[in-house]
One Martini backbone bead per residue (centre of mass of N, CA, C, O) as a GRO file, in nm:
protein
  175
    1MET     BB    1   9.422  12.093   6.942
    2SER     BB    2   9.335  11.783   7.074
    3THR     BB    3   9.219  11.587   7.312
    4ILE     BB    4   9.164  11.282   7.428
    5ALA     BB    5   8.921  11.362   7.577
    6GLU     BB    6   8.766  11.516   7.339
    7GLU     BB    7   8.783  11.253   7.121
    8LEU     BB    8   8.572  11.084   7.335
    9VAL     BB    9   8.323  10.896   7.374
   10THR     BB   10   8.137  10.856   7.658
   11THR     BB   11   8.010  10.593   7.488
   12GLN     BB   12   8.110  10.294   7.453
   13VAL     BB   13   8.077  10.058   7.186
   14TYR     BB   14   8.102   9.661   7.129
   15LYS     BB   15   8.099   9.425   6.851
   16VAL     BB   16   8.064   9.073   6.878
   17TYR     BB   17   8.125   8.758   6.697
   18ILE     BB   18   8.039   8.426   6.832
   19LYS     BB   19   8.139   8.075   6.813
   20ALA     BB   20   7.870   8.069   7.055
   21THR     BB   21   7.708   8.061   7.327
   22PRO     BB   22   7.574   8.211   7.532
   23GLN     BB   23   7.664   8.081   7.809
   24ALA     BB   24   7.968   8.069   7.709
   25ILE     BB   25   7.998   8.374   7.771
   26TRP     BB   26   7.902   8.427   8.042
   27ASP     BB   27   8.097   8.250   8.183
   28ALA     BB   28   8.363   8.423   8.034
   29ILE     BB   29   8.290   8.674   8.207
   30THR     BB   30   8.217   8.527   8.527
   31LYS     BB   31   8.430   8.356   8.558
   32PRO     BB   32   8.743   8.276   8.679
   33GLU     BB   33   8.843   8.052   8.470
   34TRP     BB   34   8.800   8.248   8.266
   35THR     BB   35   8.928   8.522   8.289
   36ALA     BB   36   9.230   8.433   8.324
   37ARG     BB   37   9.256   8.379   7.999
   38PHE     BB   38   9.206   8.671   7.918
   39GLY     BB   39   9.320   8.968   7.843
   40TYR     BB   40   9.456   9.045   8.182
   41GLY     BB   41   9.362   8.842   8.333
   42GLY     BB   42   9.228   8.783   8.617
   43GLU     BB   43   9.009   8.767   8.806
   44ALA     BB   44   8.631   8.698   8.846
   45GLN     BB   45   8.396   8.856   9.119
   46PHE     BB   46   8.063   8.741   9.090
   47ASP     BB   47   7.741   8.852   9.254
   48GLU     BB   48   7.453   8.754   9.071
   49ARG     BB   49   7.292   9.028   9.224
   50PRO     BB   50   7.145   9.269   9.310
   51GLY     BB   51   7.412   9.447   9.484
   52GLY     BB   52   7.647   9.290   9.405
   53SER     BB   53   7.942   9.210   9.374
   54TYR     BB   54   8.261   9.330   9.201
   55ARG     BB   55   8.568   9.177   9.096
   56HIS     BB   56   8.898   9.233   8.987
   57LEU     BB   57   9.208   9.050   8.984
   58ALA     BB   58   9.543   9.019   9.018
   59SER     BB   59   9.793   8.901   8.814
   60VAL     BB   60  10.099   8.817   8.845
   61GLU     BB   61  10.147   8.940   8.614
   62MET     BB   62  10.080   9.224   8.626
   63LYS     BB   63  10.241   9.286   8.882
   64GLN     BB   64  10.501   9.256   8.745
   65ALA     BB   65  10.455   9.483   8.508
   66GLY     BB   66  10.435   9.684   8.791
   67LYS     BB   67  10.735   9.675   8.868
   68ALA     BB   68  10.880   9.696   8.579
   69GLY     BB   69  10.703  10.000   8.597
   70GLY     BB   70  10.750  10.131   8.899
   71PHE     BB   71  10.474   9.988   9.028
   72GLU     BB   72  10.186   9.921   9.199
   73VAL     BB   73   9.958   9.638   9.219
   74PRO     BB   74   9.673   9.580   9.293
   75ASP     BB   75   9.474   9.333   9.406
   76VAL     BB   76   9.226   9.512   9.308
   77VAL     BB   77   9.173   9.666   8.997
   78VAL     BB   78   8.846   9.623   9.018
   79ASP     BB   79   8.531   9.750   9.109
   80GLY     BB   80   8.172   9.706   9.229
   81GLU     BB   81   7.830   9.650   9.080
   82VAL     BB   82   7.532   9.521   9.089
   83ILE     BB   83   7.254   9.595   8.908
   84GLU     BB   84   7.206   9.355   8.654
   85CYS     BB   85   7.056   8.991   8.607
   86ASP     BB   86   7.039   8.796   8.303
   87PRO     BB   87   7.090   8.511   8.231
   88PRO     BB   88   7.255   8.485   7.957
   89HIS     BB   89   7.187   8.801   7.864
   90ARG     BB   90   7.236   9.020   8.108
   91LEU     BB   91   7.491   9.264   8.239
   92VAL     BB   92   7.509   9.513   8.509
   93HIS     BB   93   7.796   9.740   8.614
   94THR     BB   94   7.975   9.871   8.787
   95PHE     BB   95   8.299  10.067   8.732
   96ARG     BB   96   8.635  10.045   8.887
   97MET     BB   97   8.987  10.174   8.864
   98LEU     BB   98   9.259  10.106   9.069
   99MET     BB   99   9.545  10.145   8.945
  100ASP     BB  100   9.495  10.427   9.006
  101ALA     BB  101   9.443  10.787   9.091
  102ARG     BB  102   9.287  10.868   8.826
  103THR     BB  103   9.088  10.608   8.775
  104ALA     BB  104   8.958  10.602   9.085
  105GLY     BB  105   8.875  10.909   9.106
  106GLU     BB  106   8.644  10.911   8.876
  107GLY     BB  107   8.490  10.637   8.978
  108PHE     BB  108   8.211  10.520   8.843
  109THR     BB  109   8.075  10.313   8.613
  110GLN     BB  110   7.918  10.155   8.319
  111LEU     BB  111   7.829   9.845   8.253
  112THR     BB  112   7.724   9.617   7.931
  113TYR     BB  113   7.577   9.327   7.879
  114ASP     BB  114   7.486   9.165   7.570
  115ILE     BB  115   7.356   8.827   7.469
  116ALA     BB  116   7.265   8.709   7.133
  117GLU     BB  117   7.136   8.515   6.954
  118GLY     BB  118   7.207   8.354   6.663
  119ARG     BB  119   7.318   8.209   6.391
  120ASN     BB  120   7.496   7.918   6.330
  121GLY     BB  121   7.630   7.927   6.633
  122VAL     BB  122   7.594   8.267   6.692
  123SER     BB  123   7.676   8.549   6.861
  124ILE     BB  124   7.608   8.879   6.983
  125LEU     BB  125   7.829   9.120   7.174
  126THR     BB  126   7.723   9.373   7.369
  127VAL     BB  127   7.945   9.662   7.476
  128THR     BB  128   7.856   9.921   7.736
  129HIS     BB  129   8.050  10.203   7.807
  130ASP     BB  130   7.996  10.411   8.066
  131LEU     BB  131   8.238  10.747   8.096
  132GLU     BB  132   8.117  10.955   8.231
  133ARG     BB  133   8.367  11.163   8.376
  134ALA     BB  134   8.589  10.936   8.237
  135PRO     BB  135   8.878  10.985   8.070
  136THR     BB  136   9.043  10.808   8.108
  137LEU     BB  137   8.966  10.545   8.103
  138ALA     BB  138   8.815  10.599   7.800
  139ALA     BB  139   9.105  10.581   7.686
  140LEU     BB  140   9.211  10.326   7.782
  141VAL     BB  141   8.959  10.107   7.695
  142ALA     BB  142   9.014  10.209   7.383
  143GLY     BB  143   9.342  10.216   7.314
  144LYS     BB  144   9.521  10.475   7.371
  145PHE     BB  145   9.742  10.321   7.540
  146GLY     BB  146  10.038  10.194   7.583
  147GLY     BB  147  10.194   9.972   7.684
  148THR     BB  148  10.040   9.800   7.979
  149ALA     BB  149   9.755   9.916   7.882
  150GLY     BB  150   9.696   9.870   7.580
  151GLY     BB  151   9.370   9.763   7.414
  152GLY     BB  152   9.147   9.725   7.564
  153TRP     BB  153   8.851   9.638   7.463
  154PRO     BB  154   8.922   9.517   7.215
  155TRP     BB  155   9.134   9.305   7.351
  156VAL     BB  156   8.963   9.152   7.520
  157LEU     BB  157   8.748   9.061   7.282
  158SER     BB  158   8.952   8.899   7.091
  159GLY     BB  159   9.028   8.703   7.368
  160LEU     BB  160   8.739   8.584   7.390
  161LYS     BB  161   8.699   8.480   7.116
  162THR     BB  162   8.929   8.327   7.087
  163LEU     BB  163   8.863   8.123   7.349
  164LEU     BB  164   8.624   8.032   7.254
  165GLU     BB  165   8.676   7.915   6.953
  166THR     BB  166   8.980   7.761   7.033
  167GLY     BB  167   9.054   7.728   7.325
  168GLU     BB  168   9.237   7.943   7.345
  169SER     BB  169   9.481   8.181   7.400
  170MET     BB  170   9.642   8.491   7.299
  171GLY     BB  171   9.738   8.650   7.472
  172ASN     BB  172  10.021   8.885   7.586
  173PRO     BB  173  10.185   9.214   7.508
  174TYR     BB  174  10.110   9.355   7.776
  175LEU     BB  175  10.264   9.162   8.012
   0.00000   0.00000   0.00000
C-alpha cells in the first residue's frame, strides 16, 4: 500500500479555460479586491517586480474555521517572493504555506501562472506548482485532505472561473 506522498506528482499542472480577458484573469490573481472573493478568500498582496514580496492574508472566515477546528490561523497564510512578472501573461513566485509547522517546514515551492489569450473571448490559464520536497503541501494543494483543507487547486481555480464568468463567488463549503 502506498502513501499519499508516494502517489503525488511533484509538479502539478492545472489548466482552465475562462471566458475572460488575460488582464481580467491577471487582476483576479494579483489584486486583493479579487482574491478575497474566490478560493479560500483572504487578500493577496503582490509587489509585482522580480524580488518583490508576495503574501496571502487570512480572511476572517479562515480564522474562524481555525478556531472551530482547535488551531490558530496566522495572519499571513502564504508568503513568497516574485521571481518573474510579465503582466498579464506570466507570473512566477515562490510559495510557502504557513498554516502549520509541517507545511512551513517544507519551505518554499514555486508557483507559475501562464495566461494565454484563446479564441472567442476565452483565455487559457495554466497553473504549474513545483512541489519537490514538499509532500504535505503537494497533498494539500491536490485536494487530498478533506475538512477545512478543502479542494486545493481544483477548488481555487473553479472559484476563479466562476467569479470571472458570473461575477459571483462560488461560496466556500470548506470554511
